[in-house]
């Protein structure tokens, strides 16, 4: 991959659309921009209505062309943006035209990679962009946008700066004889490390929230056979905003649907009834149900009005279905619903929403932690803990540990980066980003 190549990509989605956006990134695109626009001078960021012509002079399409001069562009390079009609034939013809001008199609994430190399985004911002392009619900959008706009980077940068300061300070201690140092210097250093450690641990503790926002909150419907689990599943799916997307790997007897409840993504699963059975296939279903329960954030436990009163477990919502068959509501700690008539479903949805909000701390902003950043934050926390255990003995080693912590955070930002990390981060992006 060469950073000096002129690269192009379709930045808008594939398929028939009113308008498609093709972007070109390169080091010196002004002349080419003038040529296609057909003006001797052009102003950056101005829109030009252009009859885009191929090399024989034939019009390919009527387009809007905008030229962004480096460094004031998404990538920090020159960029030409062509807005053409969103027909595959138009797009293909423009691609062909660009190829003929010594340009090549970008690899996935290559535009963002350039933005990173040119200091337009750090890796944490790129993580945010990846998540934003994936966002299906409003909470996902909000968390990803904060991260992409540098909200998370600010926190990481602040932590790292503190760590580097502490590390340098501790290292400097070794240059002085112990008697010359202020008596409480060790305590001061340790208390600074402790403050950082507390902040980082708090962020780690919220990983489950961040994970739930990004990957969805798992809600599982359980109960004995015939209590109406599947009927209730259909009711709930119908009562919430459907997310049109497939969860990979749901071809199994546990049926799942992805939906949007109060802006949160929810993975709702209907399960096989739990009961003792000798039937081999049913037992596989029950095993899967057990797995599903283990991964559940919230369990909807369904019973019928004739069942005996039971205690409700912490993560459970007890639901009495088939309320249409009785007038009594003798089971006190349960929500009465009828999957058949829809009675009580709004109450159930309200309770589910309350539970989700409790779980997520009411939408207060949290660092958007992913698998890559989780390990690095954990490493930083561990290194700070190591540093604290050395208290007052060996400033050199203490300084080293804090330095390792700073390096871990530096890797999150990409200040310290390996090609492997970069490849992993950018390859998640689609073409044209
Ligand atoms: N009267 C009544 N019947 C229901 C209700 N919900 C489900 N059923 C019936 O109960 C039976 C079992 O329903 P199903 O959803 O397959 O239960 P599952 O085995 O727990 O998934 C079916 O005959 C449903 O029509 C309800 O709210 N009221
Ligand atoms: Mg069923």
XYZ file of C-alpha atoms and ligand atoms in Angstrom:
462
model
C 0.000 0.000 0.000
C 1.430 3.335 -0.989
C 0.393 6.492 0.792
C 1.232 8.582 -2.237
C -1.046 6.766 -4.667
C -4.147 8.467 -5.911
C -6.944 6.296 -4.564
C -10.686 6.361 -5.036
C -13.724 4.654 -3.595
C -17.462 4.749 -3.558
C -18.213 6.406 -0.220
C -21.961 5.990 -0.407
C -23.732 2.642 -0.281
C -23.902 0.225 -3.192
C -27.114 -0.243 -5.097
C -29.473 2.056 -6.966
C -29.770 5.485 -5.370
C -30.472 9.073 -6.335
C -26.952 10.218 -5.678
C -23.701 8.356 -5.176
C -20.527 9.842 -3.722
C -17.128 8.910 -5.079
C -14.081 10.246 -3.301
C -10.535 10.523 -4.567
C -7.586 11.074 -2.232
C -4.114 12.053 -3.383
C -1.247 14.431 -2.899
C -1.755 16.719 -5.846
C -5.241 16.635 -7.234
C -5.822 20.285 -7.995
C -4.889 20.049 -11.682
C -7.081 17.001 -12.183
C -9.947 18.751 -10.408
C -9.609 21.784 -12.722
C -9.536 19.487 -15.715
C -12.727 17.597 -14.903
C -14.558 20.708 -13.705
C -13.395 22.545 -16.818
C -12.277 25.771 -15.119
C -8.830 27.363 -15.125
C -9.091 28.290 -11.480
C -11.149 26.614 -8.772
C -11.930 27.447 -5.162
C -11.594 24.672 -2.589
C -14.816 23.482 -0.936
C -16.961 25.154 -3.578
C -19.488 23.031 -5.453
C -19.165 22.898 -9.234
C -21.944 21.610 -11.415
C -19.994 19.595 -13.957
C -20.608 17.651 -17.112
C -18.077 14.958 -16.361
C -16.511 13.821 -19.626
C -14.402 10.800 -20.445
C -11.179 11.151 -22.447
C -13.004 11.109 -25.759
C -15.095 14.063 -24.634
C -18.285 12.086 -24.187
C -20.342 13.023 -21.129
C -20.341 10.292 -18.494
C -22.819 11.996 -16.160
C -23.872 15.354 -14.753
C -22.158 15.636 -11.416
C -21.366 17.946 -8.546
C -17.622 18.127 -7.971
C -15.959 19.541 -4.859
C -12.248 19.967 -4.332
C -10.812 19.888 -0.797
C -7.234 21.149 -0.551
C -4.820 19.486 1.888
C -4.733 19.576 4.848
C -8.358 20.651 5.167
C -10.001 17.352 4.315
C -11.071 14.127 5.981
C -7.771 12.431 5.106
C -5.536 15.470 5.342
C -4.641 14.933 1.654
C -6.221 16.631 -1.352
C -9.646 15.173 -1.944
C -12.000 15.375 -4.887
C -15.569 14.456 -4.168
C -17.755 13.542 -7.112
C -21.488 13.372 -6.544
C -22.966 11.492 -9.471
C -26.232 9.675 -10.106
C -26.354 6.463 -8.097
C -26.626 4.035 -10.994
C -24.187 1.127 -11.141
C -23.437 1.925 -14.805
C -22.503 5.532 -13.959
C -20.340 4.495 -11.031
C -18.554 1.819 -13.065
C -17.902 4.254 -15.907
C -16.432 6.855 -13.542
C -14.264 4.181 -11.928
C -13.002 3.180 -15.354
C -12.249 6.825 -16.136
C -10.305 7.253 -12.896
C -8.337 4.055 -13.440
C -7.335 5.452 -16.792
C -5.837 8.402 -14.924
C -3.436 6.302 -12.911
C -5.670 5.981 -9.885
C -6.505 2.802 -8.021
C -9.392 1.664 -5.910
C -8.793 2.117 -2.158
C -8.521 -0.838 0.194
C -11.082 -1.002 3.043
C -10.288 1.652 5.626
C -7.534 3.238 3.510
C -9.058 6.717 3.663
C -9.165 6.532 7.473
C -5.636 5.168 7.543
C -4.497 8.282 5.709
C -6.479 10.428 8.148
C -4.646 8.653 10.983
C -1.188 9.087 9.433
C -1.912 12.733 8.770
C -2.919 13.315 12.376
C -6.608 13.883 11.593
C -7.794 11.043 13.816
C -6.237 8.864 16.468
C -7.032 5.172 16.792
C -9.682 5.765 19.425
C -11.453 8.134 17.008
C -11.231 5.442 14.328
C -12.783 2.930 16.744
C -15.620 5.434 17.149
C -16.010 5.753 13.392
C -16.128 1.956 13.003
C -18.845 1.810 15.643
C -20.758 4.728 14.153
C -20.926 3.084 10.740
C -22.281 0.012 12.521
C -24.784 1.856 14.732
C -28.330 0.580 14.540
C -29.868 2.258 17.582
C -29.828 5.753 18.968
C -27.661 4.885 21.996
C -25.133 3.196 19.734
C -25.097 6.263 17.526
C -24.598 8.616 20.476
C -21.809 6.593 22.126
C -19.992 6.077 18.833
C -20.260 9.718 17.842
C -18.797 10.896 21.163
C -15.915 8.514 20.665
C -15.377 9.451 17.023
C -15.369 13.141 17.874
C -12.527 12.648 20.299
C -14.431 12.368 23.598
C -12.729 9.107 24.501
C -9.345 10.246 23.208
C -9.467 13.207 25.557
C -9.827 10.877 28.550
C -7.094 8.534 27.347
C -4.765 11.407 26.536
C -5.300 12.864 29.972
C -4.570 9.529 31.696
C -1.475 9.010 29.614
C -0.112 12.485 30.293
C -0.524 11.911 34.031
C 1.222 8.581 33.799
C 4.151 10.012 31.881
C 4.457 12.812 34.440
C 4.436 10.394 37.360
C 6.876 8.069 35.635
C 9.303 10.885 34.864
C 8.977 12.264 38.373
C 9.652 8.871 39.956
C 12.615 8.274 37.669
C 14.085 11.613 38.701
C 13.926 10.564 42.376
C 16.701 8.072 41.785
C 19.094 10.929 41.030
C 18.864 12.241 44.571
C 20.135 10.686 47.784
C 17.152 9.452 49.840
C 17.931 11.942 52.637
C 17.553 14.907 50.293
C 14.013 13.982 49.286
C 10.957 15.396 51.036
C 9.814 12.822 53.622
C 6.334 12.336 52.182
C 7.381 12.138 48.530
C 6.609 8.440 48.272
C 3.080 8.969 49.581
C 2.515 11.787 47.138
C 3.520 9.651 44.173
C 1.460 6.713 45.363
C -1.598 8.865 45.913
C -1.344 10.177 42.338
C -1.103 6.625 41.013
C -4.025 5.604 43.159
C -6.252 8.367 41.769
C -5.487 7.216 38.244
C -5.991 3.584 39.154
C -9.417 4.363 40.604
C -10.511 6.224 37.467
C -9.315 3.440 35.175
C -10.895 0.713 37.295
C -14.204 2.596 37.256
C -14.076 2.710 33.453
C -13.297 -1.017 33.315
C -16.233 -1.749 35.595
C -18.485 -0.090 33.070
C -17.264 -2.368 30.307
C -20.413 -4.440 30.577
C -22.486 -1.309 29.931
C -20.370 -0.281 26.973
C -20.511 -3.859 25.675
C -24.282 -4.009 26.107
C -24.727 -0.767 24.163
C -22.488 -1.932 21.345
C -23.439 -5.596 21.118
C -26.971 -5.499 22.460
C -28.614 -6.426 25.720
C -29.473 -10.109 25.896
C -33.005 -10.842 27.011
C -34.163 -14.428 27.160
C -37.677 -15.790 27.505
C -37.768 -18.978 29.568
C -40.426 -21.176 31.113
C -42.047 -24.536 30.725
C -43.488 -25.777 27.455
C -46.840 -24.375 26.432
C -46.890 -21.408 28.797
C -46.879 -19.147 25.732
C -43.208 -18.165 25.382
C -43.248 -18.139 21.602
C -46.517 -16.221 21.528
C -45.061 -13.648 23.916
C -41.865 -13.432 21.856
C -43.915 -12.456 18.820
C -45.860 -9.894 20.816
C -42.706 -8.213 22.141
C -41.052 -8.160 18.731
C -44.220 -6.578 17.376
C -44.288 -4.008 20.203
C -40.798 -2.668 19.620
C -39.042 -1.071 16.739
C -37.635 -3.794 14.549
C -34.016 -3.611 13.536
C -33.607 -4.910 10.053
C -30.478 -6.942 10.338
C -29.443 -10.506 10.856
C -27.610 -11.748 13.875
C -25.004 -14.148 12.596
C -25.351 -17.692 13.799
C -28.989 -17.754 14.828
C -29.874 -20.783 12.766
C -30.746 -22.914 15.733
C -33.750 -23.825 17.758
C -33.284 -20.803 19.970
C -35.040 -18.124 17.926
C -33.660 -14.619 18.274
C -34.637 -11.190 17.090
C -32.743 -7.950 17.248
C -34.806 -4.942 18.208
C -34.634 -1.405 19.453
C -36.066 -0.727 22.895
C -35.723 2.876 24.044
C -32.704 3.365 21.787
C -30.903 0.309 23.100
C -30.199 -2.679 20.951
C -31.764 -5.791 22.390
C -31.220 -9.397 21.392
C -34.416 -11.170 22.404
C -34.394 -14.951 22.406
C -37.225 -17.424 22.594
C -36.100 -20.736 24.000
C -37.121 -24.340 24.120
C -39.127 -25.180 27.232
C -37.069 -26.331 30.163
C -38.052 -29.826 31.268
C -36.615 -33.273 31.765
C -36.712 -35.240 28.588
C -35.144 -38.281 27.013
C -35.661 -36.965 23.506
C -32.193 -36.416 22.058
C -33.050 -33.407 19.872
C -35.061 -31.706 22.594
C -32.156 -32.160 24.977
C -29.887 -30.313 22.578
C -32.443 -27.501 22.544
C -32.509 -27.435 26.321
C -28.722 -27.345 26.482
C -28.807 -24.305 24.204
C -31.444 -22.718 26.381
C -29.153 -23.175 29.379
C -26.328 -21.444 27.508
C -28.651 -18.661 26.520
C -29.667 -18.153 30.155
C -26.037 -17.974 31.226
C -25.423 -15.128 28.759
C -28.636 -13.317 29.558
C -28.704 -9.827 31.025
C -32.429 -10.067 31.704
C -34.565 -13.203 31.947
C -38.288 -13.121 31.286
C -39.658 -16.061 33.219
C -43.086 -17.025 31.921
C -45.657 -18.967 33.948
C -49.440 -19.366 33.729
C -52.145 -18.313 36.228
C -52.460 -21.844 37.582
C -48.785 -22.112 38.522
C -47.694 -21.823 42.124
C -46.236 -18.599 43.514
C -42.473 -18.445 43.222
C -39.587 -16.245 44.274
C -38.188 -14.000 41.611
C -34.464 -14.082 40.990
C -32.446 -10.885 40.664
C -32.150 -10.727 36.880
C -35.627 -12.071 36.315
C -38.922 -10.507 35.356
C -41.756 -12.842 36.339
C -44.579 -12.817 33.830
C -47.924 -14.573 34.172
C -49.191 -15.186 30.659
C -52.726 -16.200 29.617
C -54.236 -13.597 31.946
C -57.273 -13.700 29.668
C -58.196 -17.054 31.183
C -58.603 -15.726 34.729
C -59.760 -12.715 36.731
C -57.579 -13.297 39.748
C -54.120 -11.792 40.103
C -52.956 -13.752 43.089
C -49.272 -13.866 42.140
C -48.163 -10.531 43.540
C -44.636 -10.042 42.227
C -45.549 -10.763 38.617
C -46.696 -8.843 35.573
C -49.942 -10.231 34.150
C -50.082 -10.329 30.367
C -51.921 -12.052 27.597
C -49.931 -12.838 24.512
C -53.243 -13.668 22.919
C -55.056 -10.353 23.479
C -52.073 -8.067 24.070
C -53.288 -7.104 27.545
C -50.469 -6.085 29.911
C -47.843 -5.929 27.155
C -47.263 -2.154 27.632
C -46.612 -2.810 31.366
C -44.114 -5.492 30.464
C -42.371 -3.219 27.939
C -42.180 -0.487 30.591
C -40.583 -2.869 33.081
C -38.105 -4.102 30.478
C -37.189 -0.495 29.616
C -36.682 0.334 33.309
C -34.424 -2.680 33.756
C -32.362 -1.726 30.721
C -31.974 1.811 32.002
C -30.925 0.542 35.425
C -28.345 -1.708 33.799
C -26.906 1.017 31.652
C -26.785 3.660 34.345
C -29.536 5.670 32.628
C -27.508 6.465 29.545
C -24.728 8.357 31.326
C -21.788 8.455 28.993
C -19.166 5.755 29.288
C -15.949 5.109 27.447
C -16.686 3.045 24.387
C -14.567 0.033 25.204
C -14.080 -2.746 22.670
C -12.137 -6.006 22.837
C -8.902 -4.320 21.719
C -9.108 -1.424 24.127
C -10.347 -3.550 27.035
C -7.118 -5.560 27.162
C -4.998 -2.430 26.994
C -6.939 -0.619 29.724
C -6.677 -3.755 31.866
C -2.919 -3.854 31.295
C -2.657 -0.198 32.331
C -4.649 -0.867 35.516
C -2.475 -3.907 36.344
C 0.728 -1.959 35.809
C -0.473 0.826 38.097
C -1.278 -1.782 40.711
C 2.233 -3.195 40.364
C 3.631 0.295 40.758
C 1.648 0.874 43.961
C 2.951 -2.365 45.458
C 6.513 -1.057 45.165
C 5.746 1.941 47.335
C 8.741 3.923 48.374
C 11.356 1.280 47.702
C 12.580 1.382 44.207
C 11.639 4.449 42.189
C 13.258 3.076 39.084
C 11.008 0.030 38.974
C 7.982 2.048 40.006
C 8.684 4.461 37.179
C 8.952 1.535 34.739
C 5.558 0.139 35.709
C 3.852 3.490 35.304
C 5.630 3.876 31.993
C 4.235 0.484 30.838
C 0.781 1.687 31.825
C 1.299 4.832 29.739
C 2.438 2.673 26.803
C -0.725 0.588 26.997
C -2.873 3.716 26.814
C -0.635 5.019 24.028
C -1.500 1.902 22.041
C -5.202 2.701 22.395
C -4.585 6.083 20.826
C -2.143 4.727 18.266
C 0.607 7.023 19.571
C 2.445 3.776 20.067
C 1.353 1.453 17.333
C 2.258 -1.739 15.601
C 1.213 -2.584 12.050
C -0.830 -5.430 13.463
C -2.968 -3.083 15.559
C -3.399 -0.701 12.646
C -4.399 -3.473 10.257
C -6.922 -4.801 12.742
C -8.486 -1.396 13.327
C -8.702 -0.186 9.745
C -9.745 -3.448 8.165
C -13.041 -3.210 10.044
C -13.978 -0.216 7.943
C -15.782 -0.527 4.686
C -14.573 0.674 1.336
C -14.742 4.401 1.007
C -13.969 5.200 4.657
N -55.641 -18.169 26.197
C -54.385 -17.937 25.883
N -53.668 -18.857 25.219
C -52.379 -18.583 24.913
C -51.782 -17.369 25.273
N -50.499 -17.375 24.854
C -50.307 -18.561 24.244
N -51.442 -19.303 24.275
C -51.633 -20.640 23.739
O -50.799 -21.541 24.457
C -50.280 -22.551 23.605
C -48.773 -22.598 23.690
O -48.262 -21.380 23.172
P -46.736 -21.221 22.752
O -46.513 -19.801 22.507
O -46.404 -22.161 21.661
O -46.026 -21.689 24.084
P -44.499 -22.109 24.338
O -44.413 -23.581 24.227
O -44.202 -21.673 25.726
O -43.671 -21.424 23.327
C -50.794 -22.214 22.202
O -51.914 -22.995 21.950
C -51.172 -20.751 22.310
O -52.201 -20.394 21.407
C -52.576 -16.403 25.987
O -52.146 -15.312 26.352
N -53.862 -16.749 26.253
Mg -42.315 -22.179 21.964
